[in-house]
Amino acid sequence: MKFFVDTADVTDIRALAGSGLLDGVTTNPSLIAKSGRKMSEVIAEICEIVEGPVSAEVTATDHETMLAEGRYLRAIASNVCVKVPLTEAGLRTCKVLSDEGTPVNVTLCFSANQALLAAKAGASFISPFVGRLDDIGQDGMGLIADVVQIYRNYAFKTEVLVASIRHPVHVLQSAKLGAHVGTMPPNVIRALFKHPLTDKGLEAFLADWAKTGQKII
Ligand code: E4P
């Protein structure tokens, strides 16, 4: 399972990239706005930090302008993955860009039928938003189970990128279902490392070690 971080904060991205566990980055217009930076500059900087795919989202809603924006974003760096919304214009744009060899992440997916359409449009990634479905009392992880099954049934190459992850249990469930990727905020990635018994066990080991007066090197 690949781990992407969902942020446009380069300080966080640099720190997480140093762990060697970061496979890519996703951004969206809200995250770019939060960074307070010019989109093309922040995407270029992120692409230098991380080798894997960096999702940069178009903001037009009509096909022609989406296509122009997608081509512009793709020209920023070879690891840019163009992100389009799951609308008719978005999927039309996805098909053209994918046929040109540009990886496309189709975002704002909330149903299995939408995910089926994105795969048929040649998307490299589909982003079902689990947290936002949970927020309105629907079953976010149930959607992931459905999409994983449908993609397996037809051997689609589109990867299931679980988005809107809010906590470590979403990550665990995504991994058990066989989702290809999870994109998560930095605090969720950091939470995955933590367990109180790890901290307690390490403290006891180090206390006993100190009593020996030894050093390994
Ligand atoms: C993914 O690409 C999206 O940017 C993201 O996961 C949305 O998460 P949110 O619902 O927490 O805003």
mmCIF file of C-alpha atoms and ligand atoms in Angstrom:
data_model
loop_
_atom_site.group_PDB
_atom_site.id
_atom_site.type_symbol
_atom_site.label_atom_id
_atom_site.label_comp_id
_atom_site.label_asym_id
_atom_site.label_seq_id
_atom_site.Cartn_x
_atom_site.Cartn_y
_atom_site.Cartn_z
ATOM 1 C CA MET A 1 0.000 0.000 0.000
ATOM 2 C CA LYS A 2 1.358 3.398 -0.961
ATOM 3 C CA PHE A 3 1.228 6.357 1.410
ATOM 4 C CA PHE A 4 0.574 9.841 0.042
ATOM 5 C CA VAL A 5 0.418 12.938 2.222
ATOM 6 C CA ASP A 6 -2.520 15.281 1.697
ATOM 7 C CA THR A 7 -1.025 18.742 2.172
ATOM 8 C CA ALA A 8 0.665 21.642 0.362
ATOM 9 C CA ASP A 9 2.850 22.452 3.371
ATOM 10 C CA VAL A 10 6.425 21.881 2.177
ATOM 11 C CA THR A 11 7.842 21.788 5.716
ATOM 12 C CA ASP A 12 5.640 18.812 6.548
ATOM 13 C CA ILE A 13 6.351 17.174 3.176
ATOM 14 C CA ARG A 14 10.122 17.532 3.638
ATOM 15 C CA ALA A 15 9.962 16.017 7.125
ATOM 16 C CA LEU A 16 7.824 13.067 6.030
ATOM 17 C CA ALA A 17 9.882 12.471 2.883
ATOM 18 C CA GLY A 18 12.905 12.053 5.184
ATOM 19 C CA SER A 19 11.251 8.973 6.694
ATOM 20 C CA GLY A 20 11.531 7.180 3.353
ATOM 21 C CA LEU A 21 7.887 6.120 3.671
ATOM 22 C CA LEU A 22 6.293 8.784 1.503
ATOM 23 C CA ASP A 23 5.209 7.647 -1.965
ATOM 24 C CA GLY A 24 3.464 10.773 -3.209
ATOM 25 C CA VAL A 25 1.516 13.938 -2.407
ATOM 26 C CA THR A 26 -2.045 15.103 -3.032
ATOM 27 C CA THR A 27 -3.151 18.720 -2.987
ATOM 28 C CA ASN A 28 -6.452 20.416 -3.695
ATOM 29 C CA PRO A 29 -7.481 24.074 -4.170
ATOM 30 C CA SER A 30 -8.286 24.429 -0.453
ATOM 31 C CA LEU A 31 -4.842 23.122 0.562
ATOM 32 C CA ILE A 32 -3.129 25.436 -1.953
ATOM 33 C CA ALA A 33 -5.141 28.368 -0.545
ATOM 34 C CA LYS A 34 -4.083 27.368 2.990
ATOM 35 C CA SER A 35 -0.408 27.399 1.930
ATOM 36 C CA GLY A 36 -0.792 31.065 0.942
ATOM 37 C CA ARG A 37 1.537 30.454 -2.024
ATOM 38 C CA LYS A 38 1.286 30.631 -5.814
ATOM 39 C CA MET A 39 0.122 27.221 -7.038
ATOM 40 C CA SER A 40 2.719 26.708 -9.771
ATOM 41 C CA GLU A 41 5.552 27.535 -7.354
ATOM 42 C CA VAL A 42 4.411 25.301 -4.526
ATOM 43 C CA ILE A 43 3.697 22.372 -6.891
ATOM 44 C CA ALA A 44 7.167 22.761 -8.460
ATOM 45 C CA GLU A 45 8.791 22.739 -5.005
ATOM 46 C CA ILE A 46 6.819 19.674 -3.862
ATOM 47 C CA CYS A 47 7.790 17.841 -7.075
ATOM 48 C CA GLU A 48 11.462 18.409 -6.261
ATOM 49 C CA ILE A 49 11.075 16.995 -2.745
ATOM 50 C CA VAL A 50 9.075 13.876 -3.665
ATOM 51 C CA GLU A 51 9.815 11.520 -6.565
ATOM 52 C CA GLY A 52 6.347 9.974 -6.695
ATOM 53 C CA PRO A 53 3.132 11.425 -8.111
ATOM 54 C CA VAL A 54 2.099 14.903 -6.964
ATOM 55 C CA SER A 55 -1.581 15.619 -7.599
ATOM 56 C CA ALA A 56 -2.330 19.168 -8.768
ATOM 57 C CA GLU A 57 -5.998 19.979 -9.291
ATOM 58 C CA VAL A 58 -7.580 21.947 -12.118
ATOM 59 C CA THR A 59 -10.039 24.654 -11.099
ATOM 60 C CA ALA A 60 -11.980 25.202 -14.332
ATOM 61 C CA THR A 61 -15.334 23.460 -14.742
ATOM 62 C CA ASP A 62 -15.550 23.293 -18.560
ATOM 63 C CA HIS A 63 -13.677 20.696 -20.590
ATOM 64 C CA GLU A 64 -11.601 23.001 -22.801
ATOM 65 C CA THR A 65 -10.261 25.092 -19.927
ATOM 66 C CA MET A 66 -9.722 22.022 -17.739
ATOM 67 C CA LEU A 67 -7.666 20.495 -20.517
ATOM 68 C CA ALA A 68 -5.554 23.637 -20.901
ATOM 69 C CA GLU A 69 -5.029 23.831 -17.134
ATOM 70 C CA GLY A 70 -4.154 20.141 -16.970
ATOM 71 C CA ARG A 71 -1.534 20.486 -19.714
ATOM 72 C CA TYR A 72 -0.121 23.588 -17.977
ATOM 73 C CA LEU A 73 0.127 21.786 -14.629
ATOM 74 C CA ARG A 74 1.672 18.677 -16.205
ATOM 75 C CA ALA A 75 4.398 20.865 -17.778
ATOM 76 C CA ILE A 76 5.546 21.964 -14.292
ATOM 77 C CA ALA A 77 7.286 18.633 -13.582
ATOM 78 C CA SER A 78 7.335 15.062 -14.883
ATOM 79 C CA ASN A 79 5.809 13.716 -11.663
ATOM 80 C CA VAL A 80 2.737 15.964 -11.738
ATOM 81 C CA CYS A 81 -0.492 13.975 -11.748
ATOM 82 C CA VAL A 82 -3.400 16.101 -12.946
ATOM 83 C CA LYS A 83 -6.420 16.023 -10.654
ATOM 84 C CA VAL A 84 -9.895 16.530 -12.114
ATOM 85 C CA PRO A 85 -13.312 16.469 -10.416
ATOM 86 C CA LEU A 86 -15.738 13.654 -11.084
ATOM 87 C CA THR A 87 -18.028 15.538 -13.461
ATOM 88 C CA GLU A 88 -18.826 14.882 -17.120
ATOM 89 C CA ALA A 89 -16.321 17.552 -18.166
ATOM 90 C CA GLY A 90 -13.773 16.154 -15.693
ATOM 91 C CA LEU A 91 -14.032 12.628 -17.091
ATOM 92 C CA ARG A 92 -13.868 13.881 -20.673
ATOM 93 C CA THR A 93 -10.698 15.738 -19.719
ATOM 94 C CA CYS A 94 -9.404 12.630 -17.949
ATOM 95 C CA LYS A 95 -9.798 10.570 -21.125
ATOM 96 C CA VAL A 96 -7.928 13.068 -23.310
ATOM 97 C CA LEU A 97 -5.090 13.596 -20.809
ATOM 98 C CA SER A 98 -4.757 9.851 -20.123
ATOM 99 C CA ASP A 99 -4.593 9.132 -23.854
ATOM 100 C CA GLU A 100 -1.766 11.700 -24.050
ATOM 101 C CA GLY A 101 0.127 9.769 -21.352
ATOM 102 C CA THR A 102 -0.608 12.143 -18.472
ATOM 103 C CA PRO A 103 -1.540 10.434 -15.199
ATOM 104 C CA VAL A 104 -4.909 11.640 -13.911
ATOM 105 C CA ASN A 105 -6.382 11.459 -10.414
ATOM 106 C CA VAL A 106 -10.178 11.717 -10.468
ATOM 107 C CA THR A 107 -11.304 13.355 -7.250
ATOM 108 C CA LEU A 108 -14.544 13.978 -5.332
ATOM 109 C CA CYS A 109 -15.774 10.411 -5.893
ATOM 110 C CA PHE A 110 -18.696 9.425 -3.665
ATOM 111 C CA SER A 111 -20.212 6.381 -5.417
ATOM 112 C CA ALA A 112 -19.054 3.093 -6.940
ATOM 113 C CA ASN A 113 -20.699 3.948 -10.264
ATOM 114 C CA GLN A 114 -18.674 7.176 -10.391
ATOM 115 C CA ALA A 115 -15.535 5.105 -9.770
ATOM 116 C CA LEU A 116 -16.514 2.744 -12.608
ATOM 117 C CA LEU A 117 -16.815 5.725 -14.964
ATOM 118 C CA ALA A 118 -13.399 7.057 -13.925
ATOM 119 C CA ALA A 119 -11.759 3.692 -14.653
ATOM 120 C CA LYS A 120 -13.411 3.593 -18.082
ATOM 121 C CA ALA A 121 -12.067 7.122 -18.698
ATOM 122 C CA GLY A 122 -8.535 5.793 -18.126
ATOM 123 C CA ALA A 123 -7.833 7.406 -14.739
ATOM 124 C CA SER A 124 -4.574 6.418 -13.060
ATOM 125 C CA PHE A 125 -6.172 7.014 -9.642
ATOM 126 C CA ILE A 126 -9.714 7.266 -8.313
ATOM 127 C CA SER A 127 -10.144 9.208 -5.058
ATOM 128 C CA PRO A 128 -13.202 8.117 -3.064
ATOM 129 C CA PHE A 129 -13.639 10.452 -0.054
ATOM 130 C CA VAL A 130 -14.313 8.249 2.976
ATOM 131 C CA GLY A 131 -14.320 10.886 5.733
ATOM 132 C CA ARG A 132 -16.833 13.151 4.009
ATOM 133 C CA LEU A 133 -19.195 10.172 3.505
ATOM 134 C CA ASP A 134 -18.850 9.203 7.183
ATOM 135 C CA ASP A 135 -19.622 12.825 8.075
ATOM 136 C CA ILE A 136 -23.092 12.547 6.508
ATOM 137 C CA GLY A 137 -23.831 9.137 8.024
ATOM 138 C CA GLN A 138 -22.868 7.039 4.978
ATOM 139 C CA ASP A 139 -20.347 4.184 4.905
ATOM 140 C CA GLY A 140 -17.068 5.536 3.530
ATOM 141 C CA MET A 141 -15.166 2.266 3.861
ATOM 142 C CA GLY A 142 -18.086 0.349 2.325
ATOM 143 C CA LEU A 143 -17.506 2.423 -0.807
ATOM 144 C CA ILE A 144 -13.830 1.400 -0.842
ATOM 145 C CA ALA A 145 -14.823 -2.284 -0.568
ATOM 146 C CA ASP A 146 -17.199 -1.894 -3.526
ATOM 147 C CA VAL A 147 -14.680 -0.066 -5.717
ATOM 148 C CA VAL A 148 -11.859 -2.522 -4.974
ATOM 149 C CA GLN A 149 -14.166 -5.417 -5.892
ATOM 150 C CA ILE A 150 -15.435 -3.795 -9.095
ATOM 151 C CA TYR A 151 -11.910 -2.904 -10.265
ATOM 152 C CA ARG A 152 -10.779 -6.489 -9.564
ATOM 153 C CA ASN A 153 -13.782 -7.927 -11.451
ATOM 154 C CA TYR A 154 -12.687 -6.166 -14.629
ATOM 155 C CA ALA A 155 -8.926 -5.960 -13.987
ATOM 156 C CA PHE A 156 -8.962 -2.168 -14.337
ATOM 157 C CA LYS A 157 -5.514 -0.609 -13.944
ATOM 158 C CA THR A 158 -6.910 2.432 -12.089
ATOM 159 C CA GLU A 159 -5.566 2.522 -8.519
ATOM 160 C CA VAL A 160 -7.912 3.074 -5.584
ATOM 161 C CA LEU A 161 -6.582 6.102 -3.694
ATOM 162 C CA VAL A 162 -8.478 6.368 -0.416
ATOM 163 C CA ALA A 163 -8.979 10.081 0.274
ATOM 164 C CA SER A 164 -10.457 12.176 3.072
ATOM 165 C CA ILE A 165 -8.828 9.818 5.572
ATOM 166 C CA ARG A 166 -9.368 11.184 9.065
ATOM 167 C CA HIS A 167 -7.769 8.653 11.448
ATOM 168 C CA PRO A 168 -5.579 5.516 11.650
ATOM 169 C CA VAL A 169 -8.561 3.134 11.568
ATOM 170 C CA HIS A 170 -9.354 4.361 8.036
ATOM 171 C CA VAL A 171 -5.769 3.407 7.089
ATOM 172 C CA LEU A 172 -6.064 -0.054 8.653
ATOM 173 C CA GLN A 173 -9.392 -0.740 6.931
ATOM 174 C CA SER A 174 -8.025 0.500 3.585
ATOM 175 C CA ALA A 175 -5.055 -1.869 3.868
ATOM 176 C CA LYS A 176 -7.292 -4.824 4.787
ATOM 177 C CA LEU A 177 -9.472 -4.143 1.756
ATOM 178 C CA GLY A 178 -6.441 -4.009 -0.542
ATOM 179 C CA ALA A 179 -6.712 -0.346 -1.555
ATOM 180 C CA HIS A 180 -3.621 0.658 -3.525
ATOM 181 C CA VAL A 181 -3.006 4.055 -1.901
ATOM 182 C CA GLY A 182 -4.089 6.116 1.092
ATOM 183 C CA THR A 183 -3.688 9.866 1.172
ATOM 184 C CA MET A 184 -3.725 11.294 4.651
ATOM 185 C CA PRO A 185 -2.974 14.468 6.552
ATOM 186 C CA PRO A 186 0.495 14.620 8.200
ATOM 187 C CA ASN A 187 -0.945 14.061 11.701
ATOM 188 C CA VAL A 188 -2.540 10.760 10.632
ATOM 189 C CA ILE A 189 0.746 9.485 9.150
ATOM 190 C CA ARG A 190 2.543 10.418 12.390
ATOM 191 C CA ALA A 191 -0.148 8.700 14.483
ATOM 192 C CA LEU A 192 0.553 5.405 12.689
ATOM 193 C CA PHE A 193 3.959 5.179 14.382
ATOM 194 C CA LYS A 194 2.562 5.511 17.884
ATOM 195 C CA HIS A 195 1.638 2.843 20.416
ATOM 196 C CA PRO A 196 1.747 3.344 24.204
ATOM 197 C CA LEU A 197 3.253 -0.137 24.705
ATOM 198 C CA THR A 198 6.100 0.760 22.325
ATOM 199 C CA ASP A 199 6.894 3.846 24.438
ATOM 200 C CA LYS A 200 6.561 1.928 27.708
ATOM 201 C CA GLY A 201 8.639 -1.022 26.463
ATOM 202 C CA LEU A 202 11.409 1.225 25.160
ATOM 203 C CA GLU A 203 11.555 3.134 28.426
ATOM 204 C CA ALA A 204 12.002 -0.134 30.376
ATOM 205 C CA PHE A 205 14.653 -1.471 27.982
ATOM 206 C CA LEU A 206 16.661 1.748 28.193
ATOM 207 C CA ALA A 207 16.417 1.886 31.989
ATOM 208 C CA ASP A 208 17.776 -1.694 32.249
ATOM 209 C CA TRP A 209 20.482 -0.940 29.681
ATOM 210 C CA ALA A 210 21.629 2.136 31.615
ATOM 211 C CA LYS A 211 22.212 -0.080 34.683
ATOM 212 C CA THR A 212 24.779 -2.128 32.741
ATOM 213 C CA GLY A 213 27.004 0.925 32.126
ATOM 214 C CA GLN A 214 27.669 -0.439 28.590
ATOM 215 C CA LYS A 215 27.694 1.377 25.244
ATOM 216 C CA ILE A 216 27.315 -0.448 21.919
ATOM 217 C CA ILE A 217 29.820 1.822 20.143
HETATM 218 C C1 E4P B 1 -7.670 14.170 -1.532
HETATM 219 O O1 E4P B 1 -7.082 14.227 -2.569
HETATM 220 C C2 E4P B 1 -8.313 15.313 -0.879
HETATM 221 O O2 E4P B 1 -7.464 16.422 -1.012
HETATM 222 C C3 E4P B 1 -8.537 15.102 0.586
HETATM 223 O O3 E4P B 1 -8.279 13.789 0.984
HETATM 224 C C4 E4P B 1 -9.780 15.700 1.118
HETATM 225 O O4 E4P B 1 -9.833 15.463 2.504
HETATM 226 P P1 E4P B 1 -10.854 16.233 3.465
HETATM 227 O O5 E4P B 1 -12.211 15.644 3.282
HETATM 228 O O6 E4P B 1 -10.328 15.967 4.852
HETATM 229 O O7 E4P B 1 -10.794 17.685 3.092
#
